[in-house]
Tab-separated table of C-alpha atoms and ligand atoms in Angstrom:
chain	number	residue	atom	x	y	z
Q	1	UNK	CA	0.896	-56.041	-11.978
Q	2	UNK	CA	-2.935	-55.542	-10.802
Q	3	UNK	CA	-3.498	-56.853	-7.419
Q	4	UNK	CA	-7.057	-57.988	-6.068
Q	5	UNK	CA	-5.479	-58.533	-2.636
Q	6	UNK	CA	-2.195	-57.418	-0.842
Q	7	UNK	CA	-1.787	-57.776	2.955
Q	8	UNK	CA	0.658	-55.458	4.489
Q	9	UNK	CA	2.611	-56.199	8.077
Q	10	UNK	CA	5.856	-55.237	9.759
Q	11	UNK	CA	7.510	-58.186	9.556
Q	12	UNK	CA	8.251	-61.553	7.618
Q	13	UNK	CA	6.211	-64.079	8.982
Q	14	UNK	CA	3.360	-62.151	10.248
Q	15	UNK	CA	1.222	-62.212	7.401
Q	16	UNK	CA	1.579	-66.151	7.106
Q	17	UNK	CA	0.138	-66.334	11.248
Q	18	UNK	CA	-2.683	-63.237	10.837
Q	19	UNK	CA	-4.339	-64.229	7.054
Q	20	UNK	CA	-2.073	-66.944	5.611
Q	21	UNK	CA	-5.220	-68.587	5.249
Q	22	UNK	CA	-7.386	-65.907	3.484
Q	23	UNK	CA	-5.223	-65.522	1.044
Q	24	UNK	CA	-4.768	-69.007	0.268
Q	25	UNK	CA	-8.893	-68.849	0.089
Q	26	UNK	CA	-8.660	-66.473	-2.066
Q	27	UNK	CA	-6.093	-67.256	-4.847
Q	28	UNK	CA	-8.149	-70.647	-4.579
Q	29	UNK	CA	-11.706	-68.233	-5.926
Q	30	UNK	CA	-9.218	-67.096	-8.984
Q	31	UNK	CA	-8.232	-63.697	-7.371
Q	32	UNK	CA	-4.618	-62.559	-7.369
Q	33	UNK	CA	-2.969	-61.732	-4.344
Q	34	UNK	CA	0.112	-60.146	-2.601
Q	35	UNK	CA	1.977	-59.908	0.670
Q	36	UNK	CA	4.146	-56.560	1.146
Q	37	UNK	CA	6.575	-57.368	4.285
Q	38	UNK	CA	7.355	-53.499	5.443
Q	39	UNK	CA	10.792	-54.480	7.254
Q	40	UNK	CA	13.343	-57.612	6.670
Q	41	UNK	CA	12.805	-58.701	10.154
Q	42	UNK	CA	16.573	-57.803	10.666
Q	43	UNK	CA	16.013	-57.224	14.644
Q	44	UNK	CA	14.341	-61.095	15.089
Q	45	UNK	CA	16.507	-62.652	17.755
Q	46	UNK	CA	17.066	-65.607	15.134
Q	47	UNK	CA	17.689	-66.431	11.898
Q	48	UNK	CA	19.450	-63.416	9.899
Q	49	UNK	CA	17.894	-61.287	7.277
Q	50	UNK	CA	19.041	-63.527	4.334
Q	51	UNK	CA	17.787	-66.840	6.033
Q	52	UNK	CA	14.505	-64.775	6.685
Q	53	UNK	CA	14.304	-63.648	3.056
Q	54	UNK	CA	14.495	-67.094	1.524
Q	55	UNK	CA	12.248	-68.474	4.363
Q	56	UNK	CA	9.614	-65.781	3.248
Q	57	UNK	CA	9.822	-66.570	-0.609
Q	58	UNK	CA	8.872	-70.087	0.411
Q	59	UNK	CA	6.316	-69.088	2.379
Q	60	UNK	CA	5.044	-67.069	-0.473
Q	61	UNK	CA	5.112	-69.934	-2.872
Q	62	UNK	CA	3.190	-72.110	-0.468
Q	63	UNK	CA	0.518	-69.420	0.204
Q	64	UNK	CA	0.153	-69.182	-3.851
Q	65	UNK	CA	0.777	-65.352	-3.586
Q	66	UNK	CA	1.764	-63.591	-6.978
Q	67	UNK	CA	3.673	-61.065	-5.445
Q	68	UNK	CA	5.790	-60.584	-2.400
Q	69	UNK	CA	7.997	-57.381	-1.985
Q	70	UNK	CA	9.666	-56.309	0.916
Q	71	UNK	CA	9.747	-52.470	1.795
Q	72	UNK	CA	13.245	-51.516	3.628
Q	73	UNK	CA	11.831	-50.132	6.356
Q	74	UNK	CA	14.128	-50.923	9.665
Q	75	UNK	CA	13.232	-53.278	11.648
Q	76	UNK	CA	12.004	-51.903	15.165
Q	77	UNK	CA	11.386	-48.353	13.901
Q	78	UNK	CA	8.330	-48.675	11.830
Q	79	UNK	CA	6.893	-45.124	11.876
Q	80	UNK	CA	4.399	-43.914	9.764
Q	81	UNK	CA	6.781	-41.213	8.492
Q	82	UNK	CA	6.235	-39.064	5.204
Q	83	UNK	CA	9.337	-40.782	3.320
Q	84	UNK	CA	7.712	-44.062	4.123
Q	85	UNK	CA	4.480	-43.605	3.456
Q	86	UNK	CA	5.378	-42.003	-0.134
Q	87	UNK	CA	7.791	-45.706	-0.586
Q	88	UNK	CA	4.358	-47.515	0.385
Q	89	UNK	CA	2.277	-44.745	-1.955
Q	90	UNK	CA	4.370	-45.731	-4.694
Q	91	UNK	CA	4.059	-49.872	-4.298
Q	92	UNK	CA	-0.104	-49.161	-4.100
Q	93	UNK	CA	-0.087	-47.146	-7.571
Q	94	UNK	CA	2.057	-50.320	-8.739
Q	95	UNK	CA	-0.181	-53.140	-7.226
Q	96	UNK	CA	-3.173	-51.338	-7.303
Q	97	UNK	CA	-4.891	-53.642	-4.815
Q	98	UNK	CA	-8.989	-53.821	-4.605
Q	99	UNK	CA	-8.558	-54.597	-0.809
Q	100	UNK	CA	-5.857	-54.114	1.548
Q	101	UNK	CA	-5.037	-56.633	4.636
Q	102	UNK	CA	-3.913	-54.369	7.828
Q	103	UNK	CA	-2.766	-55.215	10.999
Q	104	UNK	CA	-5.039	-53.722	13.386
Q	105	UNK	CA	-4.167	-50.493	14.921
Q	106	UNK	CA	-3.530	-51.482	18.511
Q	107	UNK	CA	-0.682	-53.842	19.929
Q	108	UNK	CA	2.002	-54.845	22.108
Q	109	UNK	CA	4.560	-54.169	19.308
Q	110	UNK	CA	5.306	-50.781	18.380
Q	111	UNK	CA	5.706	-52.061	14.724
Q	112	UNK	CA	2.578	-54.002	14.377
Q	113	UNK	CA	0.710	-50.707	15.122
Q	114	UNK	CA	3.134	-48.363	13.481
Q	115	UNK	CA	2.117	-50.714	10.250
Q	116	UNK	CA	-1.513	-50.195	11.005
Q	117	UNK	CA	-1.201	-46.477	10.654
Q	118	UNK	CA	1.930	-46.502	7.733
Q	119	UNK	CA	-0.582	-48.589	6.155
Q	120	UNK	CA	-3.736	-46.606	6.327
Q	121	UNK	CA	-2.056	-43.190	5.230
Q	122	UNK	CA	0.523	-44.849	2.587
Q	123	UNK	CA	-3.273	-46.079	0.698
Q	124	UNK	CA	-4.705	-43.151	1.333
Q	125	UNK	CA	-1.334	-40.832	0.305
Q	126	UNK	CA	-1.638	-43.133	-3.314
Q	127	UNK	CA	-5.186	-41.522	-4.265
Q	128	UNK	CA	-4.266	-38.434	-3.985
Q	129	UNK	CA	-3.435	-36.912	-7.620
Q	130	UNK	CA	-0.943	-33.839	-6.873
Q	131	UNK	CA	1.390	-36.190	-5.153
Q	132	UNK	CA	4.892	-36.145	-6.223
Q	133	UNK	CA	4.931	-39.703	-7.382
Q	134	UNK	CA	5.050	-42.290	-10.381
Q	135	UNK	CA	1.899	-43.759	-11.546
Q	136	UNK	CA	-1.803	-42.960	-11.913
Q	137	UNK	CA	-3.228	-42.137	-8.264
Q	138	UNK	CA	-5.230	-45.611	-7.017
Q	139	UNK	CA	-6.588	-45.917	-3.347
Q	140	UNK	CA	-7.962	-49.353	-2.708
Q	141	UNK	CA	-11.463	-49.797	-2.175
Q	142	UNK	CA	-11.262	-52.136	1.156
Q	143	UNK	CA	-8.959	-52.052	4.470
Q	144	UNK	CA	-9.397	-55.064	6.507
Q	145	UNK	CA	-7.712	-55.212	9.737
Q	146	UNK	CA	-6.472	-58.525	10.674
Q	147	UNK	CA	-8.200	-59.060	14.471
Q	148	UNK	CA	-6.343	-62.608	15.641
Q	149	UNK	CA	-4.532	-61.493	18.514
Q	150	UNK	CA	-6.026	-58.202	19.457
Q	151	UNK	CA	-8.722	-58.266	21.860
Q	152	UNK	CA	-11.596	-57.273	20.062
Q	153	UNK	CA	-14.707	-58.391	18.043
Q	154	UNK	CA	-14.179	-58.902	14.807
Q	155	UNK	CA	-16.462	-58.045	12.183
Q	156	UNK	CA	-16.165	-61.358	10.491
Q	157	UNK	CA	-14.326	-64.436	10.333
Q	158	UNK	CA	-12.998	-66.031	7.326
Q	159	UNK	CA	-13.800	-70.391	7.059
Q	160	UNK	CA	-9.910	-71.303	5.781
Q	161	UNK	CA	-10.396	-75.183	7.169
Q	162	UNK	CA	-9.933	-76.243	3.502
Q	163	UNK	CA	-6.446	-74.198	3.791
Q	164	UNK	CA	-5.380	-74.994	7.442
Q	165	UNK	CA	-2.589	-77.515	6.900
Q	166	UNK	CA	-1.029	-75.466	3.679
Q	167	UNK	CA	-1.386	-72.729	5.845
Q	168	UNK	CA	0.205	-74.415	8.724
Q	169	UNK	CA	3.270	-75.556	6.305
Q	170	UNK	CA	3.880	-71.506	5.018
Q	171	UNK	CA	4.138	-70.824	9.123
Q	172	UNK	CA	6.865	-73.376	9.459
Q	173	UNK	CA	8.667	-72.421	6.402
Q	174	UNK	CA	10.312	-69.898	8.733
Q	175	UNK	CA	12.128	-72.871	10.533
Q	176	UNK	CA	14.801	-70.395	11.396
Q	177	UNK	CA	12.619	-68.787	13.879
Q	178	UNK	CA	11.553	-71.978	15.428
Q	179	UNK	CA	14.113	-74.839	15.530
Q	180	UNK	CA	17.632	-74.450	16.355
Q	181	UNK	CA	19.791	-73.832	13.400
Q	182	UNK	CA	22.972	-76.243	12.319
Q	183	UNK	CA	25.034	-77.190	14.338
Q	184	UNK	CA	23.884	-75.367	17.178
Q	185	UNK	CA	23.221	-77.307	19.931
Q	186	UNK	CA	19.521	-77.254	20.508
Q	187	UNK	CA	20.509	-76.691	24.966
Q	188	UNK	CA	21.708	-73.589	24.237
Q	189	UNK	CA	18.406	-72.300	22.910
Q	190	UNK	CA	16.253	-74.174	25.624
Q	191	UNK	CA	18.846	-72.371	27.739
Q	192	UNK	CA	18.844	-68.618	25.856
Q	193	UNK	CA	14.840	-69.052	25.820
Q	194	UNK	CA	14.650	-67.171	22.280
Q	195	UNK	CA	12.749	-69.296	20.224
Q	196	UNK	CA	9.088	-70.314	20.415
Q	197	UNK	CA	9.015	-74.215	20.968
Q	198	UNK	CA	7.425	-75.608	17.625
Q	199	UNK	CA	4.720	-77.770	19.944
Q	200	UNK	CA	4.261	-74.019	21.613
Q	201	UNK	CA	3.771	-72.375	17.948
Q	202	UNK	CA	1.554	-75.062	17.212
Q	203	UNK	CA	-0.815	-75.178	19.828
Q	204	UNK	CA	-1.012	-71.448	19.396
Q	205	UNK	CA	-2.222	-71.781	16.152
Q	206	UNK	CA	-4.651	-74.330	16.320
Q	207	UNK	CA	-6.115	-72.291	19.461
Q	208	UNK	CA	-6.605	-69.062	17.875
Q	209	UNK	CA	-7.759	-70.969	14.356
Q	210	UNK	CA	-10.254	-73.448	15.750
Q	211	UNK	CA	-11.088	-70.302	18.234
Q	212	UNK	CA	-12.498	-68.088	15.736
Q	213	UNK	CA	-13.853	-71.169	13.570
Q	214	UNK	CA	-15.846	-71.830	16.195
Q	215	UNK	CA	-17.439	-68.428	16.347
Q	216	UNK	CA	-18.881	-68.998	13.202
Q	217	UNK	CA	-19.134	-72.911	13.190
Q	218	UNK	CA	-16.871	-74.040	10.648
Q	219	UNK	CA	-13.204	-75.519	12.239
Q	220	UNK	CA	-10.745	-73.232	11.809
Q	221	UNK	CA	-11.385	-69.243	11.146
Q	222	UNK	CA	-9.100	-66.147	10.560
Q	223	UNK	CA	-10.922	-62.476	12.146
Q	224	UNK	CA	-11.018	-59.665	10.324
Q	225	UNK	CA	-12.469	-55.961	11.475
Q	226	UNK	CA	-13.620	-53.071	9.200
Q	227	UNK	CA	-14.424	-49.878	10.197
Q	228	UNK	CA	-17.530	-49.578	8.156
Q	229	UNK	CA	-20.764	-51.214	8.409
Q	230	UNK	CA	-20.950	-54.264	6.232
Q	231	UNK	CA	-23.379	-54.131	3.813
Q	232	UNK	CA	-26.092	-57.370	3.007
Q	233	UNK	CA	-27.549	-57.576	-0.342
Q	234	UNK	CA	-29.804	-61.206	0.449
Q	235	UNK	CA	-30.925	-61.452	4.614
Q	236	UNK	CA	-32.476	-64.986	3.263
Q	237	UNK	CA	-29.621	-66.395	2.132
Q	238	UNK	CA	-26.660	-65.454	5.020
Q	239	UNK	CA	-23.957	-67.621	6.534
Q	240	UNK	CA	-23.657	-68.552	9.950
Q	241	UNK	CA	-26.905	-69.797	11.530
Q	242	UNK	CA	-28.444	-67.805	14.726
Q	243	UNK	CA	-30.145	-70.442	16.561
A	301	ZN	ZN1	5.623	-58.977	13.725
């Protein structure tokens, strides 16, 4: 399969709160996209791998993805190590993605920045010919790095208003994560403190959406940072007005 998009992250779920909406723009313009989850979100206080898995292949279907894999890398020890980087090599000379999604390379969670890095060298490792690998070499053209809760500028912002509420429904597809399961009683989880409150998740969303739609005056926005200069072929005809 030929990929025009994948976004990579460390676990299940964070692709859907990052760029859930940019890919949902994006498979709406006719491209085809993919989400490769690099762990099975095995150490998540709830939920358990399985619930996680089938959570994530609805979340897939609502976010119109044609692909979703899941790389086998433990949870909590994401590390940008040579055998995981070749397992990542090997998915990129499969997918052969134009651009890449990336989490961006600092963060509170080891994972989230160990994926940043895992990310970078697994694209780069899949370019390089001599490699001991399957497939033609392939090295995407475009790394994005997903900005929305790192504390820096982005380089742009993505207008996904059209997409907010299927975006929103992919998020709560992992219910599991959210809501008390069945039959447990939902005190004990108000008690144990382990889940975030749906109202909580929700607010949080809308905040960091309508945030960075804002910046470019549209409602809702997902931020995106790449390392290069951007490039503008028409300074007549650009988005976002100045004054
Ligand atoms: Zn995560």
């Amino acid at each position: 399969m030929k990929l025009d998009l994948l976004a990579i992250a460390a676990h299940p779920d964070d692709v859907e709160l990052s760029c859930g909406g940019t890919l949902l723009q994006m498979a709406h313009s006719g491209y085809k996209t993919g989400i490769l989850d690099l762990t099975a979100g095995e150490m998540g206080t709830r939920g358990t791998p399985e619930i996680r898995a089938t959570e994530a292949a609805s979340a897939a279907k609502l976010l119109r993805v044609s692909w979703r894999g899941n790389l086998g890398v433990p949870d909590s020890d994401v590390q940008p190590s040579r055998q995981h980087k070749l397992r990542l090599a090997s998915v990129i000379r499969q997918l052969r993605p134009k651009t890449v999604i990336l989490p961006y390379w600092e963060a509170r969670h080891p994972d989230h920045y160990h994926a940043s890095t895992l990310g970078y060298e697994g694209c780069f490792l899949a370019g390089l010919k001599q490699l001991p690998l399957d497939g033609d070499p392939h090295r995407p053209f475009k790394i994005l790095y997903s900005t929305v809760y790192a504390q820096v500028r982005p380089t742009f912002v993505v207008d996904i208003t059209p997409h907010f509420e299927q975006r929103r429904r992919a998020i709560l597809a992992y219910s599991s994560q959210f809501r008390p399961g069945k039959g447990e009683p939902t005190r004990k989880f108000k008690k144990a403190n382990v889940f975030l409150a749906i109202d909580r998740l929700e607010d949080q969303m809308n905040l960091l959406a309508r945030h960075f739609g804002e910046m470019i005056g549209v409602k809702y926005g997902e931020p995106f940072l790449v390392k290069e200069l951007m490039q503008v072929r028409d300074v007549v005809n650009m988005d976002v007005r100045s004054i």
